PDB file of C-alpha atoms in Angstrom:
ATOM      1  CA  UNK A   1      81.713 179.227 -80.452  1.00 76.00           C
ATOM      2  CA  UNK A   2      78.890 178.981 -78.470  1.00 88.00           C
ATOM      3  CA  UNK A   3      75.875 180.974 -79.593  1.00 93.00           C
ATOM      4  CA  UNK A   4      72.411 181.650 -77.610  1.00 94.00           C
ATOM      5  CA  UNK A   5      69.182 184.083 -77.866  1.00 95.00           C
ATOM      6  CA  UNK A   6      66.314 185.329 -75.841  1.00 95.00           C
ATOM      7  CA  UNK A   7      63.108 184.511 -76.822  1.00 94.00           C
ATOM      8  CA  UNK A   8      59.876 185.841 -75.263  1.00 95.00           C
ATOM      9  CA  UNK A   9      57.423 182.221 -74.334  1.00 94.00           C
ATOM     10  CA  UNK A  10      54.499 181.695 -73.472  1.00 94.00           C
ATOM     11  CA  UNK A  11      53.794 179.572 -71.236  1.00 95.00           C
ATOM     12  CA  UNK A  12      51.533 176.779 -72.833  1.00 91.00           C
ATOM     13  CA  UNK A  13      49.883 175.729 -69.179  1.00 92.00           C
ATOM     14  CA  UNK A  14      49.073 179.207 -67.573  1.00 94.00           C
ATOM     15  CA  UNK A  15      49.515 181.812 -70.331  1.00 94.00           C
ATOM     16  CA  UNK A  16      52.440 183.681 -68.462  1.00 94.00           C
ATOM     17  CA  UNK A  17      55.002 185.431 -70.617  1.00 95.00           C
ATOM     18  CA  UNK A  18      58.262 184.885 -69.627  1.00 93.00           C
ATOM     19  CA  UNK A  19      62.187 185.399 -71.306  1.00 93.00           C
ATOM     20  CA  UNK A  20      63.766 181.956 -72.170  1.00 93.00           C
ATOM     21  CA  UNK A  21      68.008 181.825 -73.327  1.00 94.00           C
ATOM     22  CA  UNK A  22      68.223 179.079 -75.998  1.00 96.00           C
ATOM     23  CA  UNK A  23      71.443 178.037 -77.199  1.00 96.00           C
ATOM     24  CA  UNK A  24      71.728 176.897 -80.747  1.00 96.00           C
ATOM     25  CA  UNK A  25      75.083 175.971 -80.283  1.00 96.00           C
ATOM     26  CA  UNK A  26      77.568 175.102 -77.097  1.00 96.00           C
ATOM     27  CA  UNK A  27      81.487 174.909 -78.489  1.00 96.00           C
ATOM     28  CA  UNK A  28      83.081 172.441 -75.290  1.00 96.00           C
ATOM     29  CA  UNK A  29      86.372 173.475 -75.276  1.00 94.00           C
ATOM     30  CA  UNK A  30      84.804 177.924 -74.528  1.00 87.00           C
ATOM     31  CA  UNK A  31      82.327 176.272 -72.322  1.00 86.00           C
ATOM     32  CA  UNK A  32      82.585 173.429 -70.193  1.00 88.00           C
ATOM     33  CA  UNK A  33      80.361 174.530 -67.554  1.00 93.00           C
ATOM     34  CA  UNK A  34      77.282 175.131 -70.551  1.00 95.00           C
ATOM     35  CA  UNK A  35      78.362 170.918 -70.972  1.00 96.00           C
ATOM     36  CA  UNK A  36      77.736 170.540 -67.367  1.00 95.00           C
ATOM     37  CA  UNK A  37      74.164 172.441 -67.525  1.00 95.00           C
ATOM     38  CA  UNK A  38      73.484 170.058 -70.497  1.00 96.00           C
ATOM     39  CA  UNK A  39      74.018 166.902 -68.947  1.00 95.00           C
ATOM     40  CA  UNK A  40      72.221 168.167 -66.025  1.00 94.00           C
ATOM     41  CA  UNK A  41      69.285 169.113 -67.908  1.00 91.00           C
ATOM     42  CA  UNK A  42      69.223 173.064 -67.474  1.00 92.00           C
ATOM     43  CA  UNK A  43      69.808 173.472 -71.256  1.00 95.00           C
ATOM     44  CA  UNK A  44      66.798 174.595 -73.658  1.00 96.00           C
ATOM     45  CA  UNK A  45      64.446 173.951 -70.856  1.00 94.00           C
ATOM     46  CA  UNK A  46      61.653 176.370 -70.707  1.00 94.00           C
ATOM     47  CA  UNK A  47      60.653 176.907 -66.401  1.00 93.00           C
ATOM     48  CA  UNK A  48      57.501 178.971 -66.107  1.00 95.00           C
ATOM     49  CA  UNK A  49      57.964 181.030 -63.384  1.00 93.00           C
ATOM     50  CA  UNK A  50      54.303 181.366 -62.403  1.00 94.00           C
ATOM     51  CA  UNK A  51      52.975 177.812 -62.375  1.00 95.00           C
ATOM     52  CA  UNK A  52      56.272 175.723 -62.681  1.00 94.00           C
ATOM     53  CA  UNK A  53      55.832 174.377 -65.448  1.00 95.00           C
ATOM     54  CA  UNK A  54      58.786 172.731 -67.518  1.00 94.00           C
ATOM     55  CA  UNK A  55      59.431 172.150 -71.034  1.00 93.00           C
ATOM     56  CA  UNK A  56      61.912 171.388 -73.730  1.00 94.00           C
ATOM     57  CA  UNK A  57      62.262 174.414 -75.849  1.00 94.00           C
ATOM     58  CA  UNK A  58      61.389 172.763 -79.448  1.00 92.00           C
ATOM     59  CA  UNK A  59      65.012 174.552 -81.005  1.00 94.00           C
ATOM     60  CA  UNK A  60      67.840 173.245 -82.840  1.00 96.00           C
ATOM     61  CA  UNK A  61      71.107 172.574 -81.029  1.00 97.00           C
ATOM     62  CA  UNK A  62      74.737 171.797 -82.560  1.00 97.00           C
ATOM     63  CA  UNK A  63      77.292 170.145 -79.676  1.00 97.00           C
ATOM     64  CA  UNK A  64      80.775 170.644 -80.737  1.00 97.00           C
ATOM     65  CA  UNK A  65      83.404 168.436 -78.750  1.00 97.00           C
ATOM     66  CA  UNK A  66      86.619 168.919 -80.650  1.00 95.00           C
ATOM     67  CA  UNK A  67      88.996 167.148 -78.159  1.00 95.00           C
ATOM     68  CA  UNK A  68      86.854 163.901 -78.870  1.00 96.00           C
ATOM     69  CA  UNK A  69      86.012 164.770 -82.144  1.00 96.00           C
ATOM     70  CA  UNK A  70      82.103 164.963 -81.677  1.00 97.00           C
ATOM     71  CA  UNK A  71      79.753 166.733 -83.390  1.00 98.00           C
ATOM     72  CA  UNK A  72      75.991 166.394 -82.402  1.00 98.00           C
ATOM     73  CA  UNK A  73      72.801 168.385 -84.472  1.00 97.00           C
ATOM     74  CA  UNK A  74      69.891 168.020 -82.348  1.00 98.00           C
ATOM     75  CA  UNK A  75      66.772 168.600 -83.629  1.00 97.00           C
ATOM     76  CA  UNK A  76      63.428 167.792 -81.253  1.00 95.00           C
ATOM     77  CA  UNK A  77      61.167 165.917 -82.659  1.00 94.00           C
ATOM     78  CA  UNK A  78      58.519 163.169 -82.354  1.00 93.00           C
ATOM     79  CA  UNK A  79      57.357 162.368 -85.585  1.00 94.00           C
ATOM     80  CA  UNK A  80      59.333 160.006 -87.787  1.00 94.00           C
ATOM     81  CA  UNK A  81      58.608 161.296 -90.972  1.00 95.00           C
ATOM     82  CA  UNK A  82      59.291 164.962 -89.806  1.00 96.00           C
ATOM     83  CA  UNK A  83      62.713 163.375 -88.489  1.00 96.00           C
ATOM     84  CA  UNK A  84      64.092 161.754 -91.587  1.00 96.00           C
ATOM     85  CA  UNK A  85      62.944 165.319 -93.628  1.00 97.00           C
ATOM     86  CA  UNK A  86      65.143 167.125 -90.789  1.00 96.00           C
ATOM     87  CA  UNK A  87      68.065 164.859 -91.287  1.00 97.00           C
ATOM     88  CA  UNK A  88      67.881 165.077 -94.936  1.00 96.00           C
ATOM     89  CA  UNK A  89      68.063 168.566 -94.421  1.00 95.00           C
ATOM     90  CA  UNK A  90      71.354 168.382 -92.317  1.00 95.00           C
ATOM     91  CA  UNK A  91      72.567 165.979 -94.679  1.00 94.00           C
ATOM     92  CA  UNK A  92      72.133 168.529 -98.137  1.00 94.00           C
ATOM     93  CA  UNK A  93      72.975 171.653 -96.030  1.00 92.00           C
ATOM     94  CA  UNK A  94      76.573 170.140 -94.991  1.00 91.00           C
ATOM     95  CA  UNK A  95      77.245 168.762 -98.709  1.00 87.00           C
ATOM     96  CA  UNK A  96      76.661 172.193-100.047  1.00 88.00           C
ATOM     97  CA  UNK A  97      78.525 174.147 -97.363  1.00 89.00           C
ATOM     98  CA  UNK A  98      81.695 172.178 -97.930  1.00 87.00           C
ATOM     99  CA  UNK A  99      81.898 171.888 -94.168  1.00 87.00           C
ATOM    100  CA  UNK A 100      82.266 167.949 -94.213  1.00 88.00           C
ATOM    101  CA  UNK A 101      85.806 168.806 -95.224  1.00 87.00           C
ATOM    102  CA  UNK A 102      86.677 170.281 -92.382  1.00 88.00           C
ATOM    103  CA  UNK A 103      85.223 167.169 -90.000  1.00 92.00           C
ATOM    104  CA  UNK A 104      87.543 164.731 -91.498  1.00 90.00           C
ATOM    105  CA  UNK A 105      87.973 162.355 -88.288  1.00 93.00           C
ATOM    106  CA  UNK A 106      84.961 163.313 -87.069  1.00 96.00           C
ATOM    107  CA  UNK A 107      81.846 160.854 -85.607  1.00 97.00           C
ATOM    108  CA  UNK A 108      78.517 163.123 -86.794  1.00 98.00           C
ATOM    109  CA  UNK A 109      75.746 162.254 -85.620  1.00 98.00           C
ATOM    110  CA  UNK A 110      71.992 163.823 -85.944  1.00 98.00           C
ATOM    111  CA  UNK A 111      69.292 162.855 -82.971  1.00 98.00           C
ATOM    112  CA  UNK A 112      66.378 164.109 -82.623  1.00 97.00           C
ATOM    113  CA  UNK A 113      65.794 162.472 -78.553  1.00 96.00           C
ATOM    114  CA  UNK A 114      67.118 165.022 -75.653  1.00 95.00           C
ATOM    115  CA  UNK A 115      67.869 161.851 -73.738  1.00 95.00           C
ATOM    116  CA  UNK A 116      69.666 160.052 -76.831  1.00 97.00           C
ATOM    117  CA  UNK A 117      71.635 163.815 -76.801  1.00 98.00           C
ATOM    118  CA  UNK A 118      72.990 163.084 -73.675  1.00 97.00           C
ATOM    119  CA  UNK A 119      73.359 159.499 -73.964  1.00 98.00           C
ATOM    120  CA  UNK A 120      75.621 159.946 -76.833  1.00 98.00           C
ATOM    121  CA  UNK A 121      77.870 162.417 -75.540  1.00 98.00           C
ATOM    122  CA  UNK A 122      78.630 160.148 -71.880  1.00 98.00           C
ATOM    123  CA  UNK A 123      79.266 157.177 -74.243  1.00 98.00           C
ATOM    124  CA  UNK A 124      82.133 159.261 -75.875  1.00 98.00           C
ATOM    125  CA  UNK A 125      83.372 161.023 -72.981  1.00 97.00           C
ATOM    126  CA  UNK A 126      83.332 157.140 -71.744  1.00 97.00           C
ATOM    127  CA  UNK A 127      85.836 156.644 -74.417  1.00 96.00           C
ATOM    128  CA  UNK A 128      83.400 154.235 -75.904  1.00 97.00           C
ATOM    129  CA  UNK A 129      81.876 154.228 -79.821  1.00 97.00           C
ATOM    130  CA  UNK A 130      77.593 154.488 -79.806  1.00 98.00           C
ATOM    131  CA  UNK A 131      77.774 152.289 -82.953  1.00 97.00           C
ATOM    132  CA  UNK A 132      79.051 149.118 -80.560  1.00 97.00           C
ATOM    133  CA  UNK A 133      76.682 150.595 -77.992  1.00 98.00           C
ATOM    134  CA  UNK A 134      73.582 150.674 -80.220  1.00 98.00           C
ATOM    135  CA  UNK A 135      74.571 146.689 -80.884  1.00 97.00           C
ATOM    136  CA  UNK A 136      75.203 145.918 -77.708  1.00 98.00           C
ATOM    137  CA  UNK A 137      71.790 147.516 -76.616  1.00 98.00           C
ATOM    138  CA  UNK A 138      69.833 145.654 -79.302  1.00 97.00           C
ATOM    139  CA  UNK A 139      71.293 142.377 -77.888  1.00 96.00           C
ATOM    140  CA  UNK A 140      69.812 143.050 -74.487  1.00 97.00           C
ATOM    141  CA  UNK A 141      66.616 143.731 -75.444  1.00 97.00           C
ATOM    142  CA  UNK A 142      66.331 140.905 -77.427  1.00 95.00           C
ATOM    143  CA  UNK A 143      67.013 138.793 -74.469  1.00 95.00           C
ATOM    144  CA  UNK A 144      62.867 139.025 -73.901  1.00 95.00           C
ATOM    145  CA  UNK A 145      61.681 139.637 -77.113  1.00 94.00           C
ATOM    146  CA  UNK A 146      57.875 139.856 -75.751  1.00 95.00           C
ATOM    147  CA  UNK A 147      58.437 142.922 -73.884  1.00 95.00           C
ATOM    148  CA  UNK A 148      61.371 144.860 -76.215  1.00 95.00           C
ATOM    149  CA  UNK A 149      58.733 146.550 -77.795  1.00 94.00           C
ATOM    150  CA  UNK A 150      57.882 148.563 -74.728  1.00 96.00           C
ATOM    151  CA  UNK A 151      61.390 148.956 -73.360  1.00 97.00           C
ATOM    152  CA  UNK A 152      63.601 151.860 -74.176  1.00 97.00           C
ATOM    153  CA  UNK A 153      67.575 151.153 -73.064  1.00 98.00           C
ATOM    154  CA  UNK A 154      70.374 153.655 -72.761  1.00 98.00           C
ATOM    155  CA  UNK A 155      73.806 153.673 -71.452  1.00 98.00           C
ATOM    156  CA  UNK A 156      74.420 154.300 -68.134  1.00 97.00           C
ATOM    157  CA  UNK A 157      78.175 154.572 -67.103  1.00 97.00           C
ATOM    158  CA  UNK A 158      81.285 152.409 -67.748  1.00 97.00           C
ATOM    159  CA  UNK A 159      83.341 151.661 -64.441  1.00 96.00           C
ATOM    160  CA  UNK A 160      84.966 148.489 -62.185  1.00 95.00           C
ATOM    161  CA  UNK A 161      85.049 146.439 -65.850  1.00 97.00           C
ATOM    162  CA  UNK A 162      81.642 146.408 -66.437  1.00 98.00           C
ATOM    163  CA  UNK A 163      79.098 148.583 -68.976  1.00 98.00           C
ATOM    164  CA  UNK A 164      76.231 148.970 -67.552  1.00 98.00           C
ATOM    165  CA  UNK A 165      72.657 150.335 -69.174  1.00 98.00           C
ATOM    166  CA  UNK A 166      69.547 151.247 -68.044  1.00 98.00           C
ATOM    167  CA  UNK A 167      66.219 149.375 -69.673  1.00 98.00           C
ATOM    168  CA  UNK A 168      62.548 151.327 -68.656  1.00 97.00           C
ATOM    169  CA  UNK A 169      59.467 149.160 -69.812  1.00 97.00           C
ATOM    170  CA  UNK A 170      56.751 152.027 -70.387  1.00 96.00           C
ATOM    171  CA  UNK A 171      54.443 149.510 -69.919  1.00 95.00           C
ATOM    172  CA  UNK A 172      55.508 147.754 -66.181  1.00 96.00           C
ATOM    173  CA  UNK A 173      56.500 152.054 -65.378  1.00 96.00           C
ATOM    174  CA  UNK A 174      59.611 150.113 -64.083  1.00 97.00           C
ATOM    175  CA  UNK A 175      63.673 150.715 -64.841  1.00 97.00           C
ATOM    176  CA  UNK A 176      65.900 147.912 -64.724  1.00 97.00           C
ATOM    177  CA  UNK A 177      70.052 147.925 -65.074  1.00 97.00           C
ATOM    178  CA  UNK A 178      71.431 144.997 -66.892  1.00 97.00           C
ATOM    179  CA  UNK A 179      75.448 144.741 -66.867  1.00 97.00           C
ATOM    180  CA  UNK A 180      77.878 143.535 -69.062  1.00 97.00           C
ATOM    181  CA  UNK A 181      81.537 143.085 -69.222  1.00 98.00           C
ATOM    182  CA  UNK A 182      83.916 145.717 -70.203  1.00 98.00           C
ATOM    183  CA  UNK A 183      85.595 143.044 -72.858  1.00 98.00           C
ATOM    184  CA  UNK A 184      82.414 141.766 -74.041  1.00 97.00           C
ATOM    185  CA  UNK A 185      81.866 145.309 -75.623  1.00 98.00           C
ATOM    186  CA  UNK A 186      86.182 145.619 -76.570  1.00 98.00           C
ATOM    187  CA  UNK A 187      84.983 142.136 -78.547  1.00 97.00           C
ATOM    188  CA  UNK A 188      82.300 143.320 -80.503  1.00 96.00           C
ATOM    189  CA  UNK A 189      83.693 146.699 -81.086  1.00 96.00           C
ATOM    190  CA  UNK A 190      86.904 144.822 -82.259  1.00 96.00           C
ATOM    191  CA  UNK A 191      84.827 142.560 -84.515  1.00 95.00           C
ATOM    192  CA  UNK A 192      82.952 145.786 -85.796  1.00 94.00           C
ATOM    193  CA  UNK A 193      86.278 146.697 -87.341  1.00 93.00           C
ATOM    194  CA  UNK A 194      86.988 143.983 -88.847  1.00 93.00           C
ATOM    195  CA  UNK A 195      83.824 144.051 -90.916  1.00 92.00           C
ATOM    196  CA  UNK A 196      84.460 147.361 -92.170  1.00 91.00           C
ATOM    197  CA  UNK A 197      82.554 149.937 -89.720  1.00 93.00           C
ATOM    198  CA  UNK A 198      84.719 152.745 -89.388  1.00 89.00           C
ATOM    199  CA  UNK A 199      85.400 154.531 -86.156  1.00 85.00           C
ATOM    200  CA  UNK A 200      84.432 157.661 -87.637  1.00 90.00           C
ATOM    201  CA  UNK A 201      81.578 159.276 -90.010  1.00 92.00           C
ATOM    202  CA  UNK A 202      81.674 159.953 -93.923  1.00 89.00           C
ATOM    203  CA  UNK A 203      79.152 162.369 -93.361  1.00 94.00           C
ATOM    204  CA  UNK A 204      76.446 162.571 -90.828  1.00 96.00           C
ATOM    205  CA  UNK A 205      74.175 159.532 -89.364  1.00 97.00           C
ATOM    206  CA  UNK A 206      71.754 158.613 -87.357  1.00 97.00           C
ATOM    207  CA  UNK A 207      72.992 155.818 -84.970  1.00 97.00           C
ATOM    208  CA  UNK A 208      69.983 154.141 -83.053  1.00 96.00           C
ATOM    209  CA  UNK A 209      68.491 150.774 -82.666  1.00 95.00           C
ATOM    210  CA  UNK A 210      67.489 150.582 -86.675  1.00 94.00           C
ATOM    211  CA  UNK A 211      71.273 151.312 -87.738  1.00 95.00           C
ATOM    212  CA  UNK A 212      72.440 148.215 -85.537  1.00 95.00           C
ATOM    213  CA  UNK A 213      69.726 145.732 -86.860  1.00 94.00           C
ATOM    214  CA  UNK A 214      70.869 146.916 -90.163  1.00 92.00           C
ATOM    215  CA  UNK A 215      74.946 146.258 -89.157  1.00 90.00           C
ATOM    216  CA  UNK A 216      74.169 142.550 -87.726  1.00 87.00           C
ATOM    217  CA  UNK A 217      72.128 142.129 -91.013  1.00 86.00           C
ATOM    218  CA  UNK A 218      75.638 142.842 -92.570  1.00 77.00           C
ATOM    219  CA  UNK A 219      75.248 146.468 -93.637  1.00 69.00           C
ATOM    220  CA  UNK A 220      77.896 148.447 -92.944  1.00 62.00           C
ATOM    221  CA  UNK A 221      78.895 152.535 -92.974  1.00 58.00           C
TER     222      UNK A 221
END
């Protein structure tokens, strides 16, 4: 079920008060069109009606996709430490509710990045795993090891045989697509497999750039 409430805000530019809906949870399969307004950015963002001024609402989101067995916790945050506490959090709550039973099947995945939100959820409605993703993504930016520090790459669409992503450098201000082929990522997901990654969670995880440097270093699941 999808779930929302009205909170009063503030506006932290002008001072304007002004009535915000935040979800805390949007259910796919009761509310496509709430998907829609997520991937098109209208979800949790705060518009101040006086000055214009737009921000992420700093509250927790859970995306349920039950046709392809996706379940997202969102929590915003820019702090690392903070971000490891709130996924430890996630990780004790779901132990103790028994509700990991109940996602048998299931990829779970915590983020704390609105664009890594919707990043995650195009790669499975792409039919694609983010744990093959995350690799592949790791191998482009180490293609200029120099500037991989400063770029930030996410998956852009699948189509025509060919994956293709999008790389920003924060330090050029530029973004650049970089392509590969559609069986270069059925290879290494295939070969992912065969190591022992699973195509679905024990419990939740945090798949990013750190949990494919830790896969090609042989960890697995």
């Amino acid at each position: 079920m999808s779930l929302n409430a009205t909170q009063n805000v503030k506006c932290p530019h002008c001072g304007q008060m002004s009535e915000v809906t935040v979800w805390n949870s949007i259910t796919v399969k009761d509310s496509e069109d709430l998907k829609q307004d997520l991937l098109h950015g209208k979800i949790n963002m705060f518009h101040c009606p006086s000055c214009s001024h737009t921000a992420l609402m700093p509250s927790p989101m859970l995306y349920h996709d039950e046709e392809k067995r996706l379940m997202i916790s969102f929590s915003p945050c820019n702090d690392e430490l903070l971000k490891n506490q709130l996924f430890d959090n996630v990780q004790k709550s779901s132990e103790k509710s028994g509700e990991l039973e109940k996602l048998e099947g299931y990829n779970l995945r915590f983020v704390s990045d609105y664009n890594e939100l919707l990043e995650k959820i195009l790669i499975f409605d792409n039919d694609m795993n983010d744990k093959t993703i995350e690799v592949i993504k790791l191998m482009i930016l180490s293609q200029d090891l120099e500037k991989a520090q400063f770029r930030v790459c996410r998956f852009g669409k699948s189509e025509n045989g060919s994956v293709e992503f999008m790389v920003y450098d924060e330090k050029e201000k530029q973004t650049y697509t970089s392509s590969v082929p559609k069986e270069t990522y059925d290879t290494i997901h295939t070969r992912l497999r065969e190591t022992g990654v699973k195509p679905y969670s024990f419990g939740w995880e945090m798949v990013d750039l750190s949990y494919a440097t830790r896969l090609l270093n042989g960890f697995n699941n």
